[in-house]
Amino acid sequence: MQKGVSVDERDYFKDRLTAQEIGNLAKDVGMSEIFAWRSPSFKKLGLIASEVTDEQMATLILEEPRLLKRPIVRIGEQLIIGGSLKAIEEAI
């Protein structure tokens, strides 16, 4: 616990997200916002970003957790995806 805030940490590589969890995140902020477009893992796929559908993004995240933008922080109803430590501290 830091700053009086309880933290639940999850290693997405050991405990992968389910399709439903990915869908819930996407529902909150949009699939494109949780997808790590700049990841070397995405670049290796050789796909054209503008042609990748939401369904394909979800499948790719399920197969390769590195394609999930991190960190993901939920503070109450607020969801911060890929935010800097400063942005997270300000939200707390």
PDB file of N, CA and C in Angstrom:
ATOM      1  N   MET A   1       0.852  -1.176   0.000  1.00  0.00           N
ATOM      2  CA  MET A   1       0.000   0.000   0.000  1.00  0.00           C
ATOM      3  C   MET A   1       0.895   1.236   0.000  1.00  0.00           C
ATOM      4  N   GLN A   2       0.621   2.163  -0.922  1.00  0.00           N
ATOM      5  CA  GLN A   2       1.360   3.406  -0.997  1.00  0.00           C
ATOM      6  C   GLN A   2       0.365   4.547  -1.008  1.00  0.00           C
ATOM      7  N   LYS A   3       0.710   5.629  -0.293  1.00  0.00           N
ATOM      8  CA  LYS A   3      -0.180   6.786  -0.209  1.00  0.00           C
ATOM      9  C   LYS A   3      -1.577   6.381   0.254  1.00  0.00           C
ATOM     10  N   GLY A   4      -1.651   5.348   1.081  1.00  0.00           N
ATOM     11  CA  GLY A   4      -2.945   4.903   1.576  1.00  0.00           C
ATOM     12  C   GLY A   4      -3.808   4.232   0.531  1.00  0.00           C
ATOM     13  N   VAL A   5      -3.198   3.800  -0.565  1.00  0.00           N
ATOM     14  CA  VAL A   5      -3.937   3.170  -1.661  1.00  0.00           C
ATOM     15  C   VAL A   5      -3.562   1.696  -1.725  1.00  0.00           C
ATOM     16  N   SER A   6      -4.556   0.848  -1.767  1.00  0.00           N
ATOM     17  CA  SER A   6      -4.321  -0.584  -1.914  1.00  0.00           C
ATOM     18  C   SER A   6      -4.061  -0.894  -3.384  1.00  0.00           C
ATOM     19  N   VAL A   7      -3.037  -1.704  -3.647  1.00  0.00           N
ATOM     20  CA  VAL A   7      -2.653  -2.011  -5.021  1.00  0.00           C
ATOM     21  C   VAL A   7      -2.763  -3.510  -5.266  1.00  0.00           C
ATOM     22  N   ASP A   8      -3.457  -3.880  -6.333  1.00  0.00           N
ATOM     23  CA  ASP A   8      -3.499  -5.264  -6.789  1.00  0.00           C
ATOM     24  C   ASP A   8      -2.662  -5.335  -8.051  1.00  0.00           C
ATOM     25  N   GLU A   9      -1.575  -6.071  -7.995  1.00  0.00           N
ATOM     26  CA  GLU A   9      -0.669  -6.170  -9.135  1.00  0.00           C
ATOM     27  C   GLU A   9      -0.857  -7.518  -9.821  1.00  0.00           C
ATOM     28  N   ARG A  10      -0.764  -7.501 -11.151  1.00  0.00           N
ATOM     29  CA  ARG A  10      -0.949  -8.728 -11.924  1.00  0.00           C
ATOM     30  C   ARG A  10       0.118  -8.809 -13.007  1.00  0.00           C
ATOM     31  N   ASP A  11       0.756  -9.942 -13.098  1.00  0.00           N
ATOM     32  CA  ASP A  11       1.746 -10.195 -14.138  1.00  0.00           C
ATOM     33  C   ASP A  11       1.011 -10.815 -15.326  1.00  0.00           C
ATOM     34  N   TYR A  12       0.799 -10.026 -16.377  1.00  0.00           N
ATOM     35  CA  TYR A  12       0.017 -10.484 -17.535  1.00  0.00           C
ATOM     36  C   TYR A  12       0.694 -11.602 -18.312  1.00  0.00           C
ATOM     37  N   PHE A  13       1.965 -11.812 -18.055  1.00  0.00           N
ATOM     38  CA  PHE A  13       2.669 -12.887 -18.748  1.00  0.00           C
ATOM     39  C   PHE A  13       2.452 -14.223 -18.047  1.00  0.00           C
ATOM     40  N   LYS A  14       2.285 -14.184 -16.738  1.00  0.00           N
ATOM     41  CA  LYS A  14       2.027 -15.408 -15.974  1.00  0.00           C
ATOM     42  C   LYS A  14       0.533 -15.670 -15.818  1.00  0.00           C
ATOM     43  N   ASP A  15      -0.230 -14.602 -15.685  1.00  0.00           N
ATOM     44  CA  ASP A  15      -1.675 -14.691 -15.476  1.00  0.00           C
ATOM     45  C   ASP A  15      -2.355 -13.867 -16.573  1.00  0.00           C
ATOM     46  N   ARG A  16      -2.462 -14.468 -17.734  1.00  0.00           N
ATOM     47  CA  ARG A  16      -2.957 -13.747 -18.914  1.00  0.00           C
ATOM     48  C   ARG A  16      -4.413 -13.317 -18.766  1.00  0.00           C
ATOM     49  N   LEU A  17      -4.741 -12.225 -19.433  1.00  0.00           N
ATOM     50  CA  LEU A  17      -6.123 -11.759 -19.452  1.00  0.00           C
ATOM     51  C   LEU A  17      -6.982 -12.717 -20.260  1.00  0.00           C
ATOM     52  N   THR A  18      -8.230 -12.810 -19.875  1.00  0.00           N
ATOM     53  CA  THR A  18      -9.186 -13.601 -20.642  1.00  0.00           C
ATOM     54  C   THR A  18      -9.769 -12.726 -21.743  1.00  0.00           C
ATOM     55  N   ALA A  19     -10.440 -13.350 -22.682  1.00  0.00           N
ATOM     56  CA  ALA A  19     -11.105 -12.598 -23.753  1.00  0.00           C
ATOM     57  C   ALA A  19     -12.125 -11.636 -23.155  1.00  0.00           C
ATOM     58  N   GLN A  20     -12.815 -12.059 -22.110  1.00  0.00           N
ATOM     59  CA  GLN A  20     -13.815 -11.202 -21.472  1.00  0.00           C
ATOM     60  C   GLN A  20     -13.156  -9.989 -20.813  1.00  0.00           C
ATOM     61  N   GLU A  21     -12.027 -10.194 -20.152  1.00  0.00           N
ATOM     62  CA  GLU A  21     -11.332  -9.074 -19.518  1.00  0.00           C
ATOM     63  C   GLU A  21     -10.839  -8.074 -20.562  1.00  0.00           C
ATOM     64  N   ILE A  22     -10.323  -8.573 -21.661  1.00  0.00           N
ATOM     65  CA  ILE A  22      -9.880  -7.687 -22.743  1.00  0.00           C
ATOM     66  C   ILE A  22     -11.076  -6.910 -23.286  1.00  0.00           C
ATOM     67  N   GLY A  23     -12.185  -7.598 -23.484  1.00  0.00           N
ATOM     68  CA  GLY A  23     -13.404  -6.942 -23.959  1.00  0.00           C
ATOM     69  C   GLY A  23     -13.889  -5.864 -23.005  1.00  0.00           C
ATOM     70  N   ASN A  24     -13.806  -6.127 -21.709  1.00  0.00           N
ATOM     71  CA  ASN A  24     -14.237  -5.136 -20.719  1.00  0.00           C
ATOM     72  C   ASN A  24     -13.356  -3.895 -20.746  1.00  0.00           C
ATOM     73  N   LEU A  25     -12.045  -4.089 -20.867  1.00  0.00           N
ATOM     74  CA  LEU A  25     -11.144  -2.940 -20.978  1.00  0.00           C
ATOM     75  C   LEU A  25     -11.456  -2.142 -22.237  1.00  0.00           C
ATOM     76  N   ALA A  26     -11.648  -2.856 -23.341  1.00  0.00           N
ATOM     77  CA  ALA A  26     -11.937  -2.200 -24.621  1.00  0.00           C
ATOM     78  C   ALA A  26     -13.250  -1.431 -24.550  1.00  0.00           C
ATOM     79  N   LYS A  27     -14.212  -1.971 -23.829  1.00  0.00           N
ATOM     80  CA  LYS A  27     -15.504  -1.300 -23.691  1.00  0.00           C
ATOM     81  C   LYS A  27     -15.334   0.038 -22.970  1.00  0.00           C
ATOM     82  N   ASP A  28     -14.410   0.080 -22.023  1.00  0.00           N
ATOM     83  CA  ASP A  28     -14.180   1.305 -21.253  1.00  0.00           C
ATOM     84  C   ASP A  28     -13.449   2.383 -22.046  1.00  0.00           C
ATOM     85  N   VAL A  29     -12.431   1.988 -22.834  1.00  0.00           N
ATOM     86  CA  VAL A  29     -11.598   3.000 -23.496  1.00  0.00           C
ATOM     87  C   VAL A  29     -11.402   2.789 -24.989  1.00  0.00           C
ATOM     88  N   GLY A  30     -11.850   1.665 -25.513  1.00  0.00           N
ATOM     89  CA  GLY A  30     -11.645   1.362 -26.929  1.00  0.00           C
ATOM     90  C   GLY A  30     -10.477   0.405 -27.118  1.00  0.00           C
ATOM     91  N   MET A  31     -10.647  -0.547 -28.003  1.00  0.00           N
ATOM     92  CA  MET A  31      -9.626  -1.577 -28.227  1.00  0.00           C
ATOM     93  C   MET A  31      -8.297  -0.962 -28.657  1.00  0.00           C
ATOM     94  N   SER A  32      -8.360   0.030 -29.508  1.00  0.00           N
ATOM     95  CA  SER A  32      -7.145   0.657 -30.022  1.00  0.00           C
ATOM     96  C   SER A  32      -6.314   1.294 -28.908  1.00  0.00           C
ATOM     97  N   GLU A  33      -6.987   1.739 -27.834  1.00  0.00           N
ATOM     98  CA  GLU A  33      -6.286   2.390 -26.726  1.00  0.00           C
ATOM     99  C   GLU A  33      -5.527   1.404 -25.845  1.00  0.00           C
ATOM    100  N   ILE A  34      -5.932   0.140 -25.831  1.00  0.00           N
ATOM    101  CA  ILE A  34      -5.233  -0.839 -24.992  1.00  0.00           C
ATOM    102  C   ILE A  34      -4.200  -1.635 -25.788  1.00  0.00           C
ATOM    103  N   PHE A  35      -4.160  -1.427 -27.088  1.00  0.00           N
ATOM    104  CA  PHE A  35      -3.255  -2.174 -27.957  1.00  0.00           C
ATOM    105  C   PHE A  35      -1.917  -1.445 -28.066  1.00  0.00           C
ATOM    106  N   ALA A  36      -0.830  -2.175 -27.896  1.00  0.00           N
ATOM    107  CA  ALA A  36       0.521  -1.594 -27.919  1.00  0.00           C
ATOM    108  C   ALA A  36       1.040  -1.514 -29.356  1.00  0.00           C
ATOM    109  N   TRP A  37       0.623  -0.476 -30.051  1.00  0.00           N
ATOM    110  CA  TRP A  37       0.974  -0.303 -31.465  1.00  0.00           C
ATOM    111  C   TRP A  37       2.467  -0.178 -31.684  1.00  0.00           C
ATOM    112  N   ARG A  38       3.186   0.414 -30.751  1.00  0.00           N
ATOM    113  CA  ARG A  38       4.626   0.645 -30.924  1.00  0.00           C
ATOM    114  C   ARG A  38       5.480  -0.516 -30.432  1.00  0.00           C
ATOM    115  N   SER A  39       4.838  -1.570 -29.981  1.00  0.00           N
ATOM    116  CA  SER A  39       5.566  -2.735 -29.477  1.00  0.00           C
ATOM    117  C   SER A  39       6.364  -3.408 -30.594  1.00  0.00           C
ATOM    118  N   PRO A  40       7.598  -3.806 -30.300  1.00  0.00           N
ATOM    119  CA  PRO A  40       8.361  -4.581 -31.284  1.00  0.00           C
ATOM    120  C   PRO A  40       7.622  -5.858 -31.692  1.00  0.00           C
ATOM    121  N   SER A  41       6.829  -6.405 -30.782  1.00  0.00           N
ATOM    122  CA  SER A  41       6.054  -7.614 -31.098  1.00  0.00           C
ATOM    123  C   SER A  41       5.042  -7.339 -32.206  1.00  0.00           C
ATOM    124  N   PHE A  42       4.457  -6.140 -32.206  1.00  0.00           N
ATOM    125  CA  PHE A  42       3.518  -5.791 -33.271  1.00  0.00           C
ATOM    126  C   PHE A  42       4.272  -5.563 -34.577  1.00  0.00           C
ATOM    127  N   LYS A  43       5.373  -4.870 -34.506  1.00  0.00           N
ATOM    128  CA  LYS A  43       6.150  -4.581 -35.716  1.00  0.00           C
ATOM    129  C   LYS A  43       6.625  -5.860 -36.397  1.00  0.00           C
ATOM    130  N   LYS A  44       6.967  -6.874 -35.599  1.00  0.00           N
ATOM    131  CA  LYS A  44       7.415  -8.153 -36.159  1.00  0.00           C
ATOM    132  C   LYS A  44       6.318  -8.844 -36.961  1.00  0.00           C
ATOM    133  N   LEU A  45       5.066  -8.553 -36.646  1.00  0.00           N
ATOM    134  CA  LEU A  45       3.956  -9.197 -37.347  1.00  0.00           C
ATOM    135  C   LEU A  45       3.813  -8.698 -38.781  1.00  0.00           C
ATOM    136  N   GLY A  46       4.320  -7.498 -39.049  1.00  0.00           N
ATOM    137  CA  GLY A  46       4.255  -6.952 -40.400  1.00  0.00           C
ATOM    138  C   GLY A  46       2.857  -6.544 -40.832  1.00  0.00           C
ATOM    139  N   LEU A  47       1.980  -6.294 -39.867  1.00  0.00           N
ATOM    140  CA  LEU A  47       0.607  -5.900 -40.188  1.00  0.00           C
ATOM    141  C   LEU A  47       0.515  -4.396 -40.390  1.00  0.00           C
ATOM    142  N   ILE A  48      -0.487  -3.980 -41.135  1.00  0.00           N
ATOM    143  CA  ILE A  48      -0.752  -2.556 -41.345  1.00  0.00           C
ATOM    144  C   ILE A  48      -1.775  -2.136 -40.299  1.00  0.00           C
ATOM    145  N   ALA A  49      -1.380  -1.210 -39.430  1.00  0.00           N
ATOM    146  CA  ALA A  49      -2.204  -0.827 -38.285  1.00  0.00           C
ATOM    147  C   ALA A  49      -3.626  -0.445 -38.680  1.00  0.00           C
ATOM    148  N   SER A  50      -3.776   0.297 -39.743  1.00  0.00           N
ATOM    149  CA  SER A  50      -5.110   0.765 -40.142  1.00  0.00           C
ATOM    150  C   SER A  50      -6.012  -0.363 -40.629  1.00  0.00           C
ATOM    151  N   GLU A  51      -5.444  -1.531 -40.873  1.00  0.00           N
ATOM    152  CA  GLU A  51      -6.234  -2.660 -41.368  1.00  0.00           C
ATOM    153  C   GLU A  51      -6.555  -3.692 -40.283  1.00  0.00           C
ATOM    154  N   VAL A  52      -6.047  -3.481 -39.080  1.00  0.00           N
ATOM    155  CA  VAL A  52      -6.266  -4.434 -37.991  1.00  0.00           C
ATOM    156  C   VAL A  52      -7.597  -4.113 -37.311  1.00  0.00           C
ATOM    157  N   THR A  53      -8.476  -5.110 -37.242  1.00  0.00           N
ATOM    158  CA  THR A  53      -9.796  -4.920 -36.630  1.00  0.00           C
ATOM    159  C   THR A  53      -9.714  -5.091 -35.112  1.00  0.00           C
ATOM    160  N   ASP A  54     -10.769  -4.649 -34.425  1.00  0.00           N
ATOM    161  CA  ASP A  54     -10.834  -4.826 -32.974  1.00  0.00           C
ATOM    162  C   ASP A  54     -10.752  -6.306 -32.601  1.00  0.00           C
ATOM    163  N   GLU A  55     -11.438  -7.136 -33.350  1.00  0.00           N
ATOM    164  CA  GLU A  55     -11.421  -8.575 -33.075  1.00  0.00           C
ATOM    165  C   GLU A  55     -10.004  -9.139 -33.229  1.00  0.00           C
ATOM    166  N   GLN A  56      -9.301  -8.697 -34.261  1.00  0.00           N
ATOM    167  CA  GLN A  56      -7.924  -9.153 -34.465  1.00  0.00           C
ATOM    168  C   GLN A  56      -7.021  -8.679 -33.330  1.00  0.00           C
ATOM    169  N   MET A  57      -7.215  -7.431 -32.895  1.00  0.00           N
ATOM    170  CA  MET A  57      -6.413  -6.917 -31.783  1.00  0.00           C
ATOM    171  C   MET A  57      -6.626  -7.765 -30.537  1.00  0.00           C
ATOM    172  N   ALA A  58      -7.874  -8.094 -30.235  1.00  0.00           N
ATOM    173  CA  ALA A  58      -8.177  -8.910 -29.055  1.00  0.00           C
ATOM    174  C   ALA A  58      -7.494 -10.269 -29.157  1.00  0.00           C
ATOM    175  N   THR A  59      -7.575 -10.884 -30.316  1.00  0.00           N
ATOM    176  CA  THR A  59      -6.944 -12.191 -30.524  1.00  0.00           C
ATOM    177  C   THR A  59      -5.428 -12.090 -30.379  1.00  0.00           C
ATOM    178  N   LEU A  60      -4.854 -11.046 -30.942  1.00  0.00           N
ATOM    179  CA  LEU A  60      -3.404 -10.860 -30.852  1.00  0.00           C
ATOM    180  C   LEU A  60      -2.955 -10.661 -29.403  1.00  0.00           C
ATOM    181  N   ILE A  61      -3.723  -9.906 -28.622  1.00  0.00           N
ATOM    182  CA  ILE A  61      -3.393  -9.700 -27.207  1.00  0.00           C
ATOM    183  C   ILE A  61      -3.476 -11.019 -26.449  1.00  0.00           C
ATOM    184  N   LEU A  62      -4.492 -11.819 -26.758  1.00  0.00           N
ATOM    185  CA  LEU A  62      -4.618 -13.129 -26.108  1.00  0.00           C
ATOM    186  C   LEU A  62      -3.406 -14.004 -26.405  1.00  0.00           C
ATOM    187  N   GLU A  63      -2.934 -13.944 -27.639  1.00  0.00           N
ATOM    188  CA  GLU A  63      -1.800 -14.771 -28.060  1.00  0.00           C
ATOM    189  C   GLU A  63      -0.459 -14.221 -27.586  1.00  0.00           C
ATOM    190  N   GLU A  64      -0.340 -12.905 -27.525  1.00  0.00           N
ATOM    191  CA  GLU A  64       0.929 -12.261 -27.175  1.00  0.00           C
ATOM    192  C   GLU A  64       0.668 -11.095 -26.212  1.00  0.00           C
ATOM    193  N   PRO A  65       0.797 -11.336 -24.906  1.00  0.00           N
ATOM    194  CA  PRO A  65       0.507 -10.296 -23.914  1.00  0.00           C
ATOM    195  C   PRO A  65       1.340  -9.022 -24.073  1.00  0.00           C
ATOM    196  N   ARG A  66       2.463  -9.088 -24.769  1.00  0.00           N
ATOM    197  CA  ARG A  66       3.265  -7.877 -24.982  1.00  0.00           C
ATOM    198  C   ARG A  66       2.506  -6.845 -25.817  1.00  0.00           C
ATOM    199  N   LEU A  67       1.444  -7.275 -26.460  1.00  0.00           N
ATOM    200  CA  LEU A  67       0.651  -6.362 -27.286  1.00  0.00           C
ATOM    201  C   LEU A  67      -0.403  -5.611 -26.478  1.00  0.00           C
ATOM    202  N   LEU A  68      -0.435  -5.844 -25.185  1.00  0.00           N
ATOM    203  CA  LEU A  68      -1.318  -5.102 -24.285  1.00  0.00           C
ATOM    204  C   LEU A  68      -0.531  -3.925 -23.724  1.00  0.00           C
ATOM    205  N   LYS A  69      -1.036  -2.730 -23.955  1.00  0.00           N
ATOM    206  CA  LYS A  69      -0.357  -1.533 -23.462  1.00  0.00           C
ATOM    207  C   LYS A  69      -0.363  -1.559 -21.931  1.00  0.00           C
ATOM    208  N   ARG A  70       0.776  -1.238 -21.343  1.00  0.00           N
ATOM    209  CA  ARG A  70       0.909  -1.277 -19.901  1.00  0.00           C
ATOM    210  C   ARG A  70       1.580   0.001 -19.415  1.00  0.00           C
ATOM    211  N   PRO A  71       1.394   0.344 -18.160  1.00  0.00           N
ATOM    212  CA  PRO A  71       0.563  -0.320 -17.165  1.00  0.00           C
ATOM    213  C   PRO A  71      -0.910  -0.001 -17.368  1.00  0.00           C
ATOM    214  N   ILE A  72      -1.725  -0.815 -16.763  1.00  0.00           N
ATOM    215  CA  ILE A  72      -3.166  -0.563 -16.721  1.00  0.00           C
ATOM    216  C   ILE A  72      -3.497  -0.308 -15.259  1.00  0.00           C
ATOM    217  N   VAL A  73      -4.021   0.863 -14.986  1.00  0.00           N
ATOM    218  CA  VAL A  73      -4.341   1.238 -13.615  1.00  0.00           C
ATOM    219  C   VAL A  73      -5.795   1.680 -13.561  1.00  0.00           C
ATOM    220  N   ARG A  74      -6.540   1.064 -12.646  1.00  0.00           N
ATOM    221  CA  ARG A  74      -7.931   1.472 -12.425  1.00  0.00           C
ATOM    222  C   ARG A  74      -8.002   2.084 -11.035  1.00  0.00           C
ATOM    223  N   ILE A  75      -8.481   3.311 -10.996  1.00  0.00           N
ATOM    224  CA  ILE A  75      -8.681   4.014  -9.733  1.00  0.00           C
ATOM    225  C   ILE A  75     -10.151   4.393  -9.702  1.00  0.00           C
ATOM    226  N   GLY A  76     -10.921   3.633  -8.951  1.00  0.00           N
ATOM    227  CA  GLY A  76     -12.368   3.823  -8.958  1.00  0.00           C
ATOM    228  C   GLY A  76     -12.890   3.510 -10.346  1.00  0.00           C
ATOM    229  N   GLU A  77     -13.554   4.459 -10.952  1.00  0.00           N
ATOM    230  CA  GLU A  77     -14.079   4.282 -12.307  1.00  0.00           C
ATOM    231  C   GLU A  77     -13.097   4.756 -13.377  1.00  0.00           C
ATOM    232  N   GLN A  78     -12.018   5.421 -12.955  1.00  0.00           N
ATOM    233  CA  GLN A  78     -11.028   5.950 -13.903  1.00  0.00           C
ATOM    234  C   GLN A  78     -10.057   4.854 -14.320  1.00  0.00           C
ATOM    235  N   LEU A  79      -9.797   4.780 -15.611  1.00  0.00           N
ATOM    236  CA  LEU A  79      -8.878   3.791 -16.155  1.00  0.00           C
ATOM    237  C   LEU A  79      -7.732   4.522 -16.849  1.00  0.00           C
ATOM    238  N   ILE A  80      -6.510   4.227 -16.424  1.00  0.00           N
ATOM    239  CA  ILE A  80      -5.320   4.836 -17.025  1.00  0.00           C
ATOM    240  C   ILE A  80      -4.560   3.724 -17.727  1.00  0.00           C
ATOM    241  N   ILE A  81      -4.359   3.884 -19.029  1.00  0.00           N
ATOM    242  CA  ILE A  81      -3.672   2.876 -19.834  1.00  0.00           C
ATOM    243  C   ILE A  81      -2.351   3.456 -20.323  1.00  0.00           C
ATOM    244  N   GLY A  82      -1.266   2.756 -20.022  1.00  0.00           N
ATOM    245  CA  GLY A  82       0.040   3.183 -20.519  1.00  0.00           C
ATOM    246  C   GLY A  82       0.496   4.517 -19.979  1.00  0.00           C
ATOM    247  N   GLY A  83      -0.044   4.908 -18.844  1.00  0.00           N
ATOM    248  CA  GLY A  83       0.287   6.211 -18.287  1.00  0.00           C
ATOM    249  C   GLY A  83       1.635   6.238 -17.600  1.00  0.00           C
ATOM    250  N   SER A  84       2.163   7.412 -17.488  1.00  0.00           N
ATOM    251  CA  SER A  84       3.422   7.598 -16.774  1.00  0.00           C
ATOM    252  C   SER A  84       3.158   7.522 -15.275  1.00  0.00           C
ATOM    253  N   LEU A  85       4.205   7.319 -14.522  1.00  0.00           N
ATOM    254  CA  LEU A  85       4.087   7.278 -13.071  1.00  0.00           C
ATOM    255  C   LEU A  85       3.502   8.587 -12.553  1.00  0.00           C
ATOM    256  N   LYS A  86       3.893   9.690 -13.157  1.00  0.00           N
ATOM    257  CA  LYS A  86       3.388  10.999 -12.733  1.00  0.00           C
ATOM    258  C   LYS A  86       1.874  11.086 -12.933  1.00  0.00           C
ATOM    259  N   ALA A  87       1.374  10.620 -14.072  1.00  0.00           N
ATOM    260  CA  ALA A  87      -0.070  10.656 -14.337  1.00  0.00           C
ATOM    261  C   ALA A  87      -0.825   9.796 -13.334  1.00  0.00           C
ATOM    262  N   ILE A  88      -0.246   8.669 -12.984  1.00  0.00           N
ATOM    263  CA  ILE A  88      -0.888   7.773 -12.020  1.00  0.00           C
ATOM    264  C   ILE A  88      -0.899   8.415 -10.639  1.00  0.00           C
ATOM    265  N   GLU A  89       0.220   9.005 -10.237  1.00  0.00           N
ATOM    266  CA  GLU A  89       0.288   9.673  -8.934  1.00  0.00           C
ATOM    267  C   GLU A  89      -0.706  10.822  -8.854  1.00  0.00           C
ATOM    268  N   GLU A  90      -0.874  11.558  -9.941  1.00  0.00           N
ATOM    269  CA  GLU A  90      -1.826  12.668  -9.955  1.00  0.00           C
ATOM    270  C   GLU A  90      -3.260  12.169  -9.821  1.00  0.00           C
ATOM    271  N   ALA A  91      -3.548  11.005 -10.377  1.00  0.00           N
ATOM    272  CA  ALA A  91      -4.899  10.445 -10.299  1.00  0.00           C
ATOM    273  C   ALA A  91      -5.228   9.967  -8.891  1.00  0.00           C
ATOM    274  N   ILE A  92      -4.186   9.588  -8.153  1.00  0.00           N
ATOM    275  CA  ILE A  92      -4.389   9.125  -6.776  1.00  0.00           C
ATOM    276  C   ILE A  92      -4.653  10.329  -5.919  1.00  0.00           C
TER     277      ILE A  92
END
